PDB file of C-alpha atoms in Angstrom:
ATOM      1  CA  MET A  20       0.000   0.000   0.000  1.00  0.00           C
ATOM      2  CA  THR A  21       1.387   3.384  -0.966  1.00  0.00           C
ATOM      3  CA  ILE A  22       1.161   6.011   1.759  1.00  0.00           C
ATOM      4  CA  ALA A  23       0.780   9.595   0.643  1.00  0.00           C
ATOM      5  CA  LEU A  24       3.757  11.794   1.364  1.00  0.00           C
ATOM      6  CA  GLU A  25       1.443  14.233   3.107  1.00  0.00           C
ATOM      7  CA  GLN A  26       0.349  11.483   5.505  1.00  0.00           C
ATOM      8  CA  VAL A  27       3.955  10.636   6.427  1.00  0.00           C
ATOM      9  CA  PHE A  28       4.696  14.303   7.120  1.00  0.00           C
ATOM     10  CA  ALA A  29       1.526  14.720   9.175  1.00  0.00           C
ATOM     11  CA  GLU A  30       2.356  11.694  11.337  1.00  0.00           C
ATOM     12  CA  ALA A  31       6.035  12.558  11.755  1.00  0.00           C
ATOM     13  CA  LEU A  32       5.376  16.183  12.675  1.00  0.00           C
ATOM     14  CA  GLY A  33       2.227  15.502  14.674  1.00  0.00           C
ATOM     15  CA  ILE A  34       0.086  17.895  12.655  1.00  0.00           C
ATOM     16  CA  ASP A  35      -3.184  17.679  10.752  1.00  0.00           C
ATOM     17  CA  ILE A  36      -2.796  16.442   7.195  1.00  0.00           C
ATOM     18  CA  GLY A  37      -4.658  19.536   6.021  1.00  0.00           C
ATOM     19  CA  GLY A  38      -1.680  21.599   7.135  1.00  0.00           C
ATOM     20  CA  VAL A  39       0.710  19.740   4.846  1.00  0.00           C
ATOM     21  CA  SER A  40       1.410  21.192   1.411  1.00  0.00           C
ATOM     22  CA  ASP A  41       4.485  21.385  -0.799  1.00  0.00           C
ATOM     23  CA  GLY A  42       5.153  24.854   0.604  1.00  0.00           C
ATOM     24  CA  LEU A  43       5.439  23.643   4.200  1.00  0.00           C
ATOM     25  CA  ALA A  44       9.058  24.271   5.207  1.00  0.00           C
ATOM     26  CA  TYR A  45      11.438  23.472   8.039  1.00  0.00           C
ATOM     27  CA  ASN A  46      11.149  25.922  10.937  1.00  0.00           C
ATOM     28  CA  SER A  47       7.964  27.446   9.477  1.00  0.00           C
ATOM     29  CA  ILE A  48       5.975  25.703  12.206  1.00  0.00           C
ATOM     30  CA  PRO A  49       7.128  24.918  15.774  1.00  0.00           C
ATOM     31  CA  GLN A  50       6.567  21.193  15.233  1.00  0.00           C
ATOM     32  CA  TRP A  51       9.233  20.955  12.500  1.00  0.00           C
ATOM     33  CA  ASP A  52      12.492  21.391  14.370  1.00  0.00           C
ATOM     34  CA  SER A  53      15.768  19.445  14.263  1.00  0.00           C
ATOM     35  CA  VAL A  54      14.508  16.588  16.406  1.00  0.00           C
ATOM     36  CA  ALA A  55      11.296  16.276  14.399  1.00  0.00           C
ATOM     37  CA  HIS A  56      13.384  16.322  11.224  1.00  0.00           C
ATOM     38  CA  MET A  57      15.318  13.252  12.334  1.00  0.00           C
ATOM     39  CA  GLY A  58      12.052  11.458  13.109  1.00  0.00           C
ATOM     40  CA  LEU A  59      10.684  12.522   9.747  1.00  0.00           C
ATOM     41  CA  ILE A  60      13.735  11.162   7.926  1.00  0.00           C
ATOM     42  CA  ALA A  61      13.448   7.829   9.759  1.00  0.00           C
ATOM     43  CA  GLN A  62       9.761   7.550   8.840  1.00  0.00           C
ATOM     44  CA  LEU A  63      10.340   8.488   5.205  1.00  0.00           C
ATOM     45  CA  GLU A  64      13.086   5.870   4.919  1.00  0.00           C
ATOM     46  CA  ASP A  65      10.857   3.224   6.499  1.00  0.00           C
ATOM     47  CA  HIS A  66       7.806   4.039   4.406  1.00  0.00           C
ATOM     48  CA  TYR A  67       9.580   4.289   1.066  1.00  0.00           C
ATOM     49  CA  GLY A  68      12.336   1.731   1.645  1.00  0.00           C
ATOM     50  CA  VAL A  69      15.171   4.118   0.841  1.00  0.00           C
ATOM     51  CA  LEU A  70      18.403   5.144   2.545  1.00  0.00           C
ATOM     52  CA  LEU A  71      18.920   8.860   2.070  1.00  0.00           C
ATOM     53  CA  ASP A  72      22.344  10.432   1.607  1.00  0.00           C
ATOM     54  CA  THR A  73      23.381  13.026   4.178  1.00  0.00           C
ATOM     55  CA  ASP A  74      23.235  15.808   1.577  1.00  0.00           C
ATOM     56  CA  ASP A  75      19.625  14.881   0.845  1.00  0.00           C
ATOM     57  CA  ILE A  76      18.755  14.723   4.566  1.00  0.00           C
ATOM     58  CA  ILE A  77      20.134  18.249   4.893  1.00  0.00           C
ATOM     59  CA  ASP A  78      18.445  19.543   1.735  1.00  0.00           C
ATOM     60  CA  MET A  79      15.010  18.181   2.654  1.00  0.00           C
ATOM     61  CA  SER A  80      13.809  21.530   3.916  1.00  0.00           C
ATOM     62  CA  SER A  81      10.235  21.490   2.585  1.00  0.00           C
ATOM     63  CA  VAL A  82       7.563  19.025   1.534  1.00  0.00           C
ATOM     64  CA  GLY A  83       8.114  19.977  -2.090  1.00  0.00           C
ATOM     65  CA  LYS A  84      11.840  19.388  -1.765  1.00  0.00           C
ATOM     66  CA  ALA A  85      11.182  16.024  -0.108  1.00  0.00           C
ATOM     67  CA  ARG A  86       8.973  15.032  -3.031  1.00  0.00           C
ATOM     68  CA  GLU A  87      11.742  15.986  -5.438  1.00  0.00           C
ATOM     69  CA  ILE A  88      14.437  14.096  -3.497  1.00  0.00           C
ATOM     70  CA  LEU A  89      12.360  10.949  -2.962  1.00  0.00           C
ATOM     71  CA  ALA A  90      11.494  10.830  -6.661  1.00  0.00           C
ATOM     72  CA  LYS A  91      15.237  10.741  -7.342  1.00  0.00           C
ATOM     73  CA  TYR A  92      15.392   7.524  -5.278  1.00  0.00           C
ATOM     74  CA  GLY A  93      12.512   6.018  -7.267  1.00  0.00           C
ATOM     75  CA  ALA A  94      10.048   6.180  -4.383  1.00  0.00           C
ATOM     76  CA  SER A  95       6.367   5.688  -5.284  1.00  0.00           C
ATOM     77  CA  LEU A  96       4.752   8.856  -3.968  1.00  0.00           C
TER      78      LEU A  96
ATOM     79  CA  MET B  27      19.137  28.358  20.041  1.00  0.00           C
ATOM     80  CA  GLN B  28      18.808  31.585  21.988  1.00  0.00           C
ATOM     81  CA  MET B  29      21.437  33.690  23.737  1.00  0.00           C
ATOM     82  CA  VAL B  30      21.071  33.850  27.521  1.00  0.00           C
ATOM     83  CA  SER B  31      21.504  37.631  27.360  1.00  0.00           C
ATOM     84  CA  GLN B  32      19.146  39.284  24.885  1.00  0.00           C
ATOM     85  CA  THR B  33      20.539  42.815  25.280  1.00  0.00           C
ATOM     86  CA  ARG B  34      22.080  44.707  22.384  1.00  0.00           C
ATOM     87  CA  ILE B  35      25.886  44.529  22.083  1.00  0.00           C
ATOM     88  CA  SER B  36      27.761  47.484  20.602  1.00  0.00           C
ATOM     89  CA  PRO B  37      30.767  46.956  18.273  1.00  0.00           C
ATOM     90  CA  ARG B  38      33.026  48.369  21.024  1.00  0.00           C
ATOM     91  CA  GLN B  39      31.663  45.903  23.581  1.00  0.00           C
ATOM     92  CA  GLN B  40      32.133  43.085  21.096  1.00  0.00           C
ATOM     93  CA  ARG B  41      35.788  44.027  20.513  1.00  0.00           C
ATOM     94  CA  GLN B  42      36.385  44.235  24.268  1.00  0.00           C
ATOM     95  CA  TRP B  43      34.798  40.816  24.713  1.00  0.00           C
ATOM     96  CA  PHE B  44      37.009  39.368  21.977  1.00  0.00           C
ATOM     97  CA  THR B  45      40.195  40.849  23.478  1.00  0.00           C
ATOM     98  CA  VAL B  46      39.455  39.494  26.944  1.00  0.00           C
ATOM     99  CA  THR B  47      38.126  36.156  25.755  1.00  0.00           C
ATOM    100  CA  ARG B  48      41.118  35.146  23.669  1.00  0.00           C
ATOM    101  CA  GLU B  49      43.341  35.410  26.745  1.00  0.00           C
ATOM    102  CA  ARG B  50      41.206  33.057  28.813  1.00  0.00           C
ATOM    103  CA  ARG B  51      42.642  29.545  28.846  1.00  0.00           C
ATOM    104  CA  GLU B  52      39.604  28.035  30.564  1.00  0.00           C
ATOM    105  CA  GLN B  53      37.407  28.875  27.574  1.00  0.00           C
ATOM    106  CA  GLN B  54      37.338  27.787  23.952  1.00  0.00           C
ATOM    107  CA  HIS B  55      35.181  29.389  21.267  1.00  0.00           C
ATOM    108  CA  TRP B  56      34.469  28.195  17.739  1.00  0.00           C
ATOM    109  CA  VAL B  57      32.748  29.795  14.761  1.00  0.00           C
ATOM    110  CA  LEU B  58      30.468  27.422  12.827  1.00  0.00           C
ATOM    111  CA  TRP B  59      30.921  27.442   9.086  1.00  0.00           C
ATOM    112  CA  CYS B  60      28.529  25.831   6.629  1.00  0.00           C
ATOM    113  CA  LYS B  61      29.153  25.905   2.881  1.00  0.00           C
ATOM    114  CA  GLY B  62      31.566  28.806   3.305  1.00  0.00           C
ATOM    115  CA  VAL B  63      29.148  30.892   5.400  1.00  0.00           C
ATOM    116  CA  ARG B  64      29.534  31.762   9.087  1.00  0.00           C
ATOM    117  CA  THR B  65      26.329  30.429  10.514  1.00  0.00           C
ATOM    118  CA  GLY B  66      26.756  30.108  14.261  1.00  0.00           C
ATOM    119  CA  TYR B  67      28.981  29.888  17.286  1.00  0.00           C
ATOM    120  CA  VAL B  68      29.711  27.385  20.057  1.00  0.00           C
ATOM    121  CA  ASN B  69      31.767  27.605  23.212  1.00  0.00           C
ATOM    122  CA  LEU B  70      32.914  25.600  26.197  1.00  0.00           C
ATOM    123  CA  LYS B  71      33.816  27.384  29.436  1.00  0.00           C
ATOM    124  CA  GLY B  72      35.520  25.633  32.332  1.00  0.00           C
ATOM    125  CA  GLU B  73      34.402  26.465  35.848  1.00  0.00           C
ATOM    126  CA  TYR B  74      37.947  27.226  37.055  1.00  0.00           C
ATOM    127  CA  GLN B  75      40.718  29.447  35.700  1.00  0.00           C
ATOM    128  CA  GLY B  76      43.458  27.519  33.963  1.00  0.00           C
ATOM    129  CA  GLU B  77      43.485  25.124  31.072  1.00  0.00           C
ATOM    130  CA  LEU B  78      40.093  23.873  29.906  1.00  0.00           C
ATOM    131  CA  GLN B  79      41.649  20.477  29.203  1.00  0.00           C
ATOM    132  CA  GLY B  80      40.604  17.952  31.841  1.00  0.00           C
ATOM    133  CA  GLN B  81      38.295  20.222  33.842  1.00  0.00           C
ATOM    134  CA  ALA B  82      35.585  18.433  35.820  1.00  0.00           C
ATOM    135  CA  ILE B  83      32.770  20.742  34.681  1.00  0.00           C
ATOM    136  CA  ALA B  84      32.309  23.080  31.729  1.00  0.00           C
ATOM    137  CA  ASP B  85      29.390  25.185  30.544  1.00  0.00           C
ATOM    138  CA  ALA B  86      28.338  24.863  26.905  1.00  0.00           C
ATOM    139  CA  GLY B  87      26.862  27.549  24.648  1.00  0.00           C
ATOM    140  CA  LEU B  88      25.508  27.041  21.131  1.00  0.00           C
ATOM    141  CA  TYR B  89      23.962  29.721  18.932  1.00  0.00           C
ATOM    142  CA  LEU B  90      22.756  29.639  15.323  1.00  0.00           C
ATOM    143  CA  GLY B  91      22.073  32.712  13.223  1.00  0.00           C
ATOM    144  CA  ASN B  92      19.507  33.035  10.470  1.00  0.00           C
ATOM    145  CA  SER B  93      21.930  32.454   7.611  1.00  0.00           C
ATOM    146  CA  THR B  94      21.067  31.460   4.061  1.00  0.00           C
ATOM    147  CA  VAL B  95      22.673  28.053   4.613  1.00  0.00           C
ATOM    148  CA  ARG B  96      20.787  27.109   7.766  1.00  0.00           C
ATOM    149  CA  HIS B  97      19.364  23.604   7.416  1.00  0.00           C
ATOM    150  CA  PRO B  98      17.396  21.102   9.543  1.00  0.00           C
ATOM    151  CA  MET B  99      20.472  19.221  10.766  1.00  0.00           C
ATOM    152  CA  LEU B 100      22.703  22.198  11.517  1.00  0.00           C
ATOM    153  CA  ALA B 101      21.948  22.331  15.243  1.00  0.00           C
ATOM    154  CA  VAL B 102      22.548  18.602  15.560  1.00  0.00           C
ATOM    155  CA  ALA B 103      25.862  18.787  13.687  1.00  0.00           C
ATOM    156  CA  ALA B 104      26.975  21.788  15.747  1.00  0.00           C
ATOM    157  CA  ALA B 105      26.134  20.102  19.035  1.00  0.00           C
ATOM    158  CA  LEU B 106      27.870  16.853  18.086  1.00  0.00           C
ATOM    159  CA  SER B 107      31.005  18.775  17.071  1.00  0.00           C
ATOM    160  CA  GLN B 108      30.980  20.743  20.305  1.00  0.00           C
ATOM    161  CA  LEU B 109      30.466  17.697  22.511  1.00  0.00           C
ATOM    162  CA  ASP B 110      33.025  15.603  20.640  1.00  0.00           C
ATOM    163  CA  GLN B 111      35.532  18.360  21.368  1.00  0.00           C
ATOM    164  CA  GLY B 112      34.487  18.536  24.999  1.00  0.00           C
ATOM    165  CA  PHE B 113      34.547  14.847  25.817  1.00  0.00           C
ATOM    166  CA  ASP B 114      36.902  13.264  23.267  1.00  0.00           C
ATOM    167  CA  ARG B 115      39.613  15.930  22.983  1.00  0.00           C
ATOM    168  CA  LEU B 116      39.335  18.023  26.131  1.00  0.00           C
ATOM    169  CA  ASN B 117      38.372  15.166  28.482  1.00  0.00           C
ATOM    170  CA  ILE B 118      35.854  17.279  30.354  1.00  0.00           C
ATOM    171  CA  GLY B 119      34.054  15.316  33.061  1.00  0.00           C
ATOM    172  CA  CYS B 120      30.622  16.888  32.743  1.00  0.00           C
ATOM    173  CA  ILE B 121      29.062  19.514  30.460  1.00  0.00           C
ATOM    174  CA  ARG B 122      26.281  21.781  31.647  1.00  0.00           C
ATOM    175  CA  THR B 123      24.055  24.225  29.819  1.00  0.00           C
ATOM    176  CA  LEU B 124      21.149  26.593  30.413  1.00  0.00           C
ATOM    177  CA  VAL B 125      18.106  26.602  28.162  1.00  0.00           C
ATOM    178  CA  ARG B 126      15.217  29.035  28.290  1.00  0.00           C
ATOM    179  CA  GLU B 127      12.062  27.333  29.531  1.00  0.00           C
ATOM    180  CA  ASN B 128      10.169  28.385  26.411  1.00  0.00           C
ATOM    181  CA  ASN B 129      12.816  27.100  23.977  1.00  0.00           C
ATOM    182  CA  SER B 130      11.189  23.736  23.378  1.00  0.00           C
ATOM    183  CA  SER B 131      13.292  22.922  20.297  1.00  0.00           C
ATOM    184  CA  ALA B 132      16.553  23.322  22.227  1.00  0.00           C
ATOM    185  CA  LEU B 133      15.186  21.293  25.116  1.00  0.00           C
ATOM    186  CA  ARG B 134      14.122  18.490  22.803  1.00  0.00           C
ATOM    187  CA  LEU B 135      17.491  18.463  21.069  1.00  0.00           C
ATOM    188  CA  ASN B 136      19.421  18.473  24.331  1.00  0.00           C
ATOM    189  CA  GLU B 137      17.329  15.579  25.562  1.00  0.00           C
ATOM    190  CA  GLN B 138      18.253  13.659  22.409  1.00  0.00           C
ATOM    191  CA  LEU B 139      21.920  14.449  23.120  1.00  0.00           C
ATOM    192  CA  GLY B 140      21.638  12.798  26.526  1.00  0.00           C
ATOM    193  CA  TYR B 141      21.364  15.875  28.771  1.00  0.00           C
ATOM    194  CA  ARG B 142      19.459  15.455  32.047  1.00  0.00           C
ATOM    195  CA  LEU B 143      17.545  18.127  33.938  1.00  0.00           C
ATOM    196  CA  ILE B 144      19.286  19.162  37.172  1.00  0.00           C
ATOM    197  CA  GLY B 145      17.479  22.371  38.067  1.00  0.00           C
ATOM    198  CA  GLN B 146      15.204  25.248  37.115  1.00  0.00           C
ATOM    199  CA  GLU B 147      15.699  28.899  37.944  1.00  0.00           C
ATOM    200  CA  CYS B 148      14.778  32.352  36.653  1.00  0.00           C
ATOM    201  CA  GLY B 149      13.156  31.104  33.463  1.00  0.00           C
ATOM    202  CA  PHE B 150      15.904  28.635  32.575  1.00  0.00           C
ATOM    203  CA  PHE B 151      16.333  24.885  32.807  1.00  0.00           C
ATOM    204  CA  ALA B 152      19.761  23.738  33.966  1.00  0.00           C
ATOM    205  CA  LEU B 153      20.893  20.611  32.136  1.00  0.00           C
ATOM    206  CA  GLU B 154      23.848  18.310  32.639  1.00  0.00           C
ATOM    207  CA  LEU B 155      25.503  15.807  30.304  1.00  0.00           C
ATOM    208  CA  LEU B 156      27.837  12.992  31.296  1.00  0.00           C
ATOM    209  CA  PRO B 157      30.157  11.283  28.819  1.00  0.00           C
ATOM    210  CA  ALA B 158      28.432   7.870  28.995  1.00  0.00           C
ATOM    211  CA  ASP B 159      25.019   9.402  28.263  1.00  0.00           C
ATOM    212  CA  TYR B 160      26.477  11.402  25.385  1.00  0.00           C
ATOM    213  CA  TYR B 161      28.211   8.437  23.799  1.00  0.00           C
ATOM    214  CA  ALA B 162      24.985   6.412  23.872  1.00  0.00           C
ATOM    215  CA  ALA B 163      23.073   9.301  22.311  1.00  0.00           C
ATOM    216  CA  ARG B 164      25.787   9.967  19.742  1.00  0.00           C
ATOM    217  CA  GLU B 165      25.465   6.479  18.337  1.00  0.00           C
ATOM    218  CA  ARG B 166      21.783   7.118  17.619  1.00  0.00           C
ATOM    219  CA  LEU B 167      22.342  10.551  16.084  1.00  0.00           C
ATOM    220  CA  ARG B 168      25.349   9.724  13.946  1.00  0.00           C
ATOM    221  CA  ARG B 169      23.224   7.567  11.650  1.00  0.00           C
ATOM    222  CA  PHE B 170      21.990  10.761  10.006  1.00  0.00           C
ATOM    223  CA  PHE B 171      25.545  11.715   9.008  1.00  0.00           C
ATOM    224  CA  ARG B 172      26.595   8.933   6.650  1.00  0.00           C
TER     225      ARG B 172
END
């Protein structure tokens, strides 16, 4: 079963899925801080079966950017 | 991360601070660079005058500015670098820090780094980190730097 990227973000950040859009960025909401980012990365890797490079972990600063990076790994979004 | 003092610092005060600070052997200060941009600052300050190396207790400070290169893992990388210096190279016995009570992000990060709460006063939490707790935490955090 493919889980929508928005759902993974909502669960990892503990926010309503309605608040997740491609424009949602790191530090734009209190829930998305450094610790939440590490949890988010772990959940994305689990859900999509990928192992992200450090540069991609660092660059994943918005939902839109995450979509772009995960597509590079062949993830089914 | 937020400075303990929030008052404005004049250029003259900053130069005076720099002159005095570079003579103090019980303190070490580092500028954080990311992709060629100065993006923050960390320090370690021993509780006694004399060499910082081997001191039983040191206070830690970590500050990030709003630079163009700031990223979600910058605070983690900065803290790991600071604590590696403190425990691995300087052999400090215990590192303490103060965090504003309303700075939930810093509190959450420090908890992940292995810090434990030892007190609360004047709007700040006092936290303490022992080497064994840090090394256990470091193993979990290092997986994000491959």
